[in-house]
């Protein structure tokens, strides 16, 4: 039974690191592309930046959800729960901004 717990901890820990690094990589790549688009004065910069940030946060949120699997103390559950709540709030805020940017782009696009 201890072997299964060790295997679960190892697998979960590896997946957490993979999701964390992927999320950070997506956010960094999106930020760099956002800077380049901004310098070119691309009108879709804000929308593309928001979509990339939302994707990166989704990976980070996935890692926090996996982190609940290996939590051992109740105090850690509160901490992980607070982090999940903050990241989910940020994701919702970004999705709201994406929706508004898409509406703005639709109303201002020439037809």
PDB file of C-alpha atoms in Angstrom:
ATOM      1  CA  UNK A   1       0.000   0.000   0.000  1.00  0.00           C
ATOM      2  CA  UNK A   2       2.880   2.349   0.780  1.00  0.00           C
ATOM      3  CA  UNK A   3       4.280   1.653  -2.687  1.00  0.00           C
ATOM      4  CA  UNK A   4       1.032   2.811  -4.300  1.00  0.00           C
ATOM      5  CA  UNK A   5       1.092   6.009  -2.253  1.00  0.00           C
ATOM      6  CA  UNK A   6       4.684   6.654  -3.273  1.00  0.00           C
ATOM      7  CA  UNK A   7       3.838   6.036  -6.938  1.00  0.00           C
ATOM      8  CA  UNK A   8       0.827   8.367  -6.717  1.00  0.00           C
ATOM      9  CA  UNK A   9       2.935  11.076  -5.078  1.00  0.00           C
ATOM     10  CA  UNK A  10       5.652  10.727  -7.721  1.00  0.00           C
ATOM     11  CA  UNK A  11       3.179  10.780 -10.617  1.00  0.00           C
ATOM     12  CA  UNK A  12       1.233  13.704  -9.176  1.00  0.00           C
ATOM     13  CA  UNK A  13       4.390  15.654  -8.384  1.00  0.00           C
ATOM     14  CA  UNK A  14       5.667  15.166 -11.932  1.00  0.00           C
ATOM     15  CA  UNK A  15       2.329  16.244 -13.430  1.00  0.00           C
ATOM     16  CA  UNK A  16       2.242  19.321 -11.174  1.00  0.00           C
ATOM     17  CA  UNK A  17       5.707  20.366 -12.354  1.00  0.00           C
ATOM     18  CA  UNK A  18       4.757  19.726 -15.996  1.00  0.00           C
ATOM     19  CA  UNK A  19       1.602  21.861 -15.712  1.00  0.00           C
ATOM     20  CA  UNK A  20       3.399  24.615 -13.779  1.00  0.00           C
ATOM     21  CA  UNK A  21       6.220  24.858 -16.329  1.00  0.00           C
ATOM     22  CA  UNK A  22       3.777  24.689 -19.243  1.00  0.00           C
ATOM     23  CA  UNK A  23       1.661  27.484 -17.733  1.00  0.00           C
ATOM     24  CA  UNK A  24       4.697  29.664 -17.118  1.00  0.00           C
ATOM     25  CA  UNK A  25       5.989  28.966 -20.630  1.00  0.00           C
ATOM     26  CA  UNK A  26       2.652  29.907 -22.193  1.00  0.00           C
ATOM     27  CA  UNK A  27       2.482  33.127 -20.161  1.00  0.00           C
ATOM     28  CA  UNK A  28       6.058  34.101 -21.054  1.00  0.00           C
ATOM     29  CA  UNK A  29       5.572  33.308 -24.767  1.00  0.00           C
ATOM     30  CA  UNK A  30       2.291  35.220 -24.798  1.00  0.00           C
ATOM     31  CA  UNK A  31       3.916  38.192 -23.103  1.00  0.00           C
ATOM     32  CA  UNK A  32       6.747  38.288 -25.637  1.00  0.00           C
ATOM     33  CA  UNK A  33       4.314  38.009 -28.555  1.00  0.00           C
ATOM     34  CA  UNK A  34       2.172  40.708 -26.922  1.00  0.00           C
ATOM     35  CA  UNK A  35       5.155  43.055 -26.802  1.00  0.00           C
ATOM     36  CA  UNK A  36       5.900  42.399 -30.472  1.00  0.00           C
ATOM     37  CA  UNK A  37       2.245  42.951 -31.457  1.00  0.00           C
ATOM     38  CA  UNK A  38       2.129  46.131 -29.393  1.00  0.00           C
ATOM     39  CA  UNK A  39       5.212  47.499 -31.150  1.00  0.00           C
ATOM     40  CA  UNK A  40       3.519  46.751 -34.498  1.00  0.00           C
ATOM     41  CA  UNK A  41       0.369  48.470 -33.218  1.00  0.00           C
ATOM     42  CA  UNK A  42      -1.770  45.416 -33.911  1.00  0.00           C
ATOM     43  CA  UNK A  43      -5.367  46.165 -32.824  1.00  0.00           C
ATOM     44  CA  UNK A  44      -5.862  42.539 -31.709  1.00  0.00           C
ATOM     45  CA  UNK A  45      -3.014  42.726 -29.188  1.00  0.00           C
ATOM     46  CA  UNK A  46      -5.192  42.922 -26.086  1.00  0.00           C
ATOM     47  CA  UNK A  47      -7.412  40.065 -27.206  1.00  0.00           C
ATOM     48  CA  UNK A  48      -4.516  37.743 -28.071  1.00  0.00           C
ATOM     49  CA  UNK A  49      -2.703  38.652 -24.862  1.00  0.00           C
ATOM     50  CA  UNK A  50      -5.803  37.925 -22.777  1.00  0.00           C
ATOM     51  CA  UNK A  51      -6.371  34.582 -24.500  1.00  0.00           C
ATOM     52  CA  UNK A  52      -2.769  33.518 -23.925  1.00  0.00           C
ATOM     53  CA  UNK A  53      -2.839  34.584 -20.285  1.00  0.00           C
ATOM     54  CA  UNK A  54      -6.097  32.673 -19.758  1.00  0.00           C
ATOM     55  CA  UNK A  55      -4.554  29.543 -21.270  1.00  0.00           C
ATOM     56  CA  UNK A  56      -1.478  29.851 -19.069  1.00  0.00           C
ATOM     57  CA  UNK A  57      -3.640  30.313 -15.985  1.00  0.00           C
ATOM     58  CA  UNK A  58      -5.661  27.225 -16.892  1.00  0.00           C
ATOM     59  CA  UNK A  59      -2.472  25.136 -16.760  1.00  0.00           C
ATOM     60  CA  UNK A  60      -1.516  26.724 -13.442  1.00  0.00           C
ATOM     61  CA  UNK A  61      -5.010  26.028 -12.092  1.00  0.00           C
ATOM     62  CA  UNK A  62      -4.697  22.402 -13.178  1.00  0.00           C
ATOM     63  CA  UNK A  63      -1.487  22.063 -11.202  1.00  0.00           C
ATOM     64  CA  UNK A  64      -3.168  23.484  -8.091  1.00  0.00           C
ATOM     65  CA  UNK A  65      -6.059  21.041  -8.434  1.00  0.00           C
ATOM     66  CA  UNK A  66      -3.560  18.179  -8.654  1.00  0.00           C
ATOM     67  CA  UNK A  67      -1.777  19.575  -5.609  1.00  0.00           C
ATOM     68  CA  UNK A  68      -4.902  18.809  -3.540  1.00  0.00           C
ATOM     69  CA  UNK A  69      -4.223  15.094  -4.119  1.00  0.00           C
ATOM     70  CA  UNK A  70      -0.970  15.161  -2.156  1.00  0.00           C
ATOM     71  CA  UNK A  71      -1.994  17.555   0.623  1.00  0.00           C
ATOM     72  CA  UNK A  72      -1.448  16.029   4.053  1.00  0.00           C
ATOM     73  CA  UNK A  73      -2.569  18.707   6.527  1.00  0.00           C
ATOM     74  CA  UNK A  74      -5.822  20.639   6.778  1.00  0.00           C
ATOM     75  CA  UNK A  75      -3.901  23.931   6.850  1.00  0.00           C
ATOM     76  CA  UNK A  76      -2.428  23.094   3.443  1.00  0.00           C
ATOM     77  CA  UNK A  77      -5.920  22.453   2.081  1.00  0.00           C
ATOM     78  CA  UNK A  78      -6.921  26.009   3.017  1.00  0.00           C
ATOM     79  CA  UNK A  79      -3.823  27.412   1.332  1.00  0.00           C
ATOM     80  CA  UNK A  80      -4.322  25.389  -1.857  1.00  0.00           C
ATOM     81  CA  UNK A  81      -8.031  26.291  -1.828  1.00  0.00           C
ATOM     82  CA  UNK A  82      -7.213  29.990  -1.561  1.00  0.00           C
ATOM     83  CA  UNK A  83      -4.758  29.730  -4.451  1.00  0.00           C
ATOM     84  CA  UNK A  84      -7.341  27.897  -6.568  1.00  0.00           C
ATOM     85  CA  UNK A  85      -9.927  30.568  -5.756  1.00  0.00           C
ATOM     86  CA  UNK A  86      -7.546  33.393  -6.729  1.00  0.00           C
ATOM     87  CA  UNK A  87      -6.502  31.739  -9.982  1.00  0.00           C
ATOM     88  CA  UNK A  88     -10.092  30.884 -10.883  1.00  0.00           C
ATOM     89  CA  UNK A  89     -11.080  34.501 -10.208  1.00  0.00           C
ATOM     90  CA  UNK A  90      -8.284  35.748 -12.448  1.00  0.00           C
ATOM     91  CA  UNK A  91      -9.324  33.309 -15.168  1.00  0.00           C
ATOM     92  CA  UNK A  92     -12.947  34.472 -14.984  1.00  0.00           C
ATOM     93  CA  UNK A  93     -11.858  38.100 -15.117  1.00  0.00           C
ATOM     94  CA  UNK A  94      -9.704  37.440 -18.162  1.00  0.00           C
ATOM     95  CA  UNK A  95     -12.513  35.524 -19.894  1.00  0.00           C
ATOM     96  CA  UNK A  96     -14.845  38.453 -19.209  1.00  0.00           C
ATOM     97  CA  UNK A  97     -12.286  40.795 -20.773  1.00  0.00           C
ATOM     98  CA  UNK A  98     -11.930  38.483 -23.789  1.00  0.00           C
ATOM     99  CA  UNK A  99     -15.695  38.537 -24.300  1.00  0.00           C
ATOM    100  CA  UNK A 100     -15.755  42.335 -24.115  1.00  0.00           C
ATOM    101  CA  UNK A 101     -12.800  42.667 -26.505  1.00  0.00           C
ATOM    102  CA  UNK A 102     -14.458  40.325 -29.007  1.00  0.00           C
ATOM    103  CA  UNK A 103     -17.706  42.325 -28.832  1.00  0.00           C
ATOM    104  CA  UNK A 104     -15.782  45.548 -29.314  1.00  0.00           C
ATOM    105  CA  UNK A 105     -13.918  44.067 -32.284  1.00  0.00           C
ATOM    106  CA  UNK A 106     -17.204  42.929 -33.856  1.00  0.00           C
ATOM    107  CA  UNK A 107     -18.854  46.334 -33.512  1.00  0.00           C
ATOM    108  CA  UNK A 108     -15.867  48.274 -34.819  1.00  0.00           C
ATOM    109  CA  UNK A 109     -14.963  45.959 -37.713  1.00  0.00           C
ATOM    110  CA  UNK A 110     -15.847  47.334 -41.146  1.00  0.00           C
ATOM    111  CA  UNK A 111     -18.271  45.189 -43.127  1.00  0.00           C
TER     112      UNK A 111
END
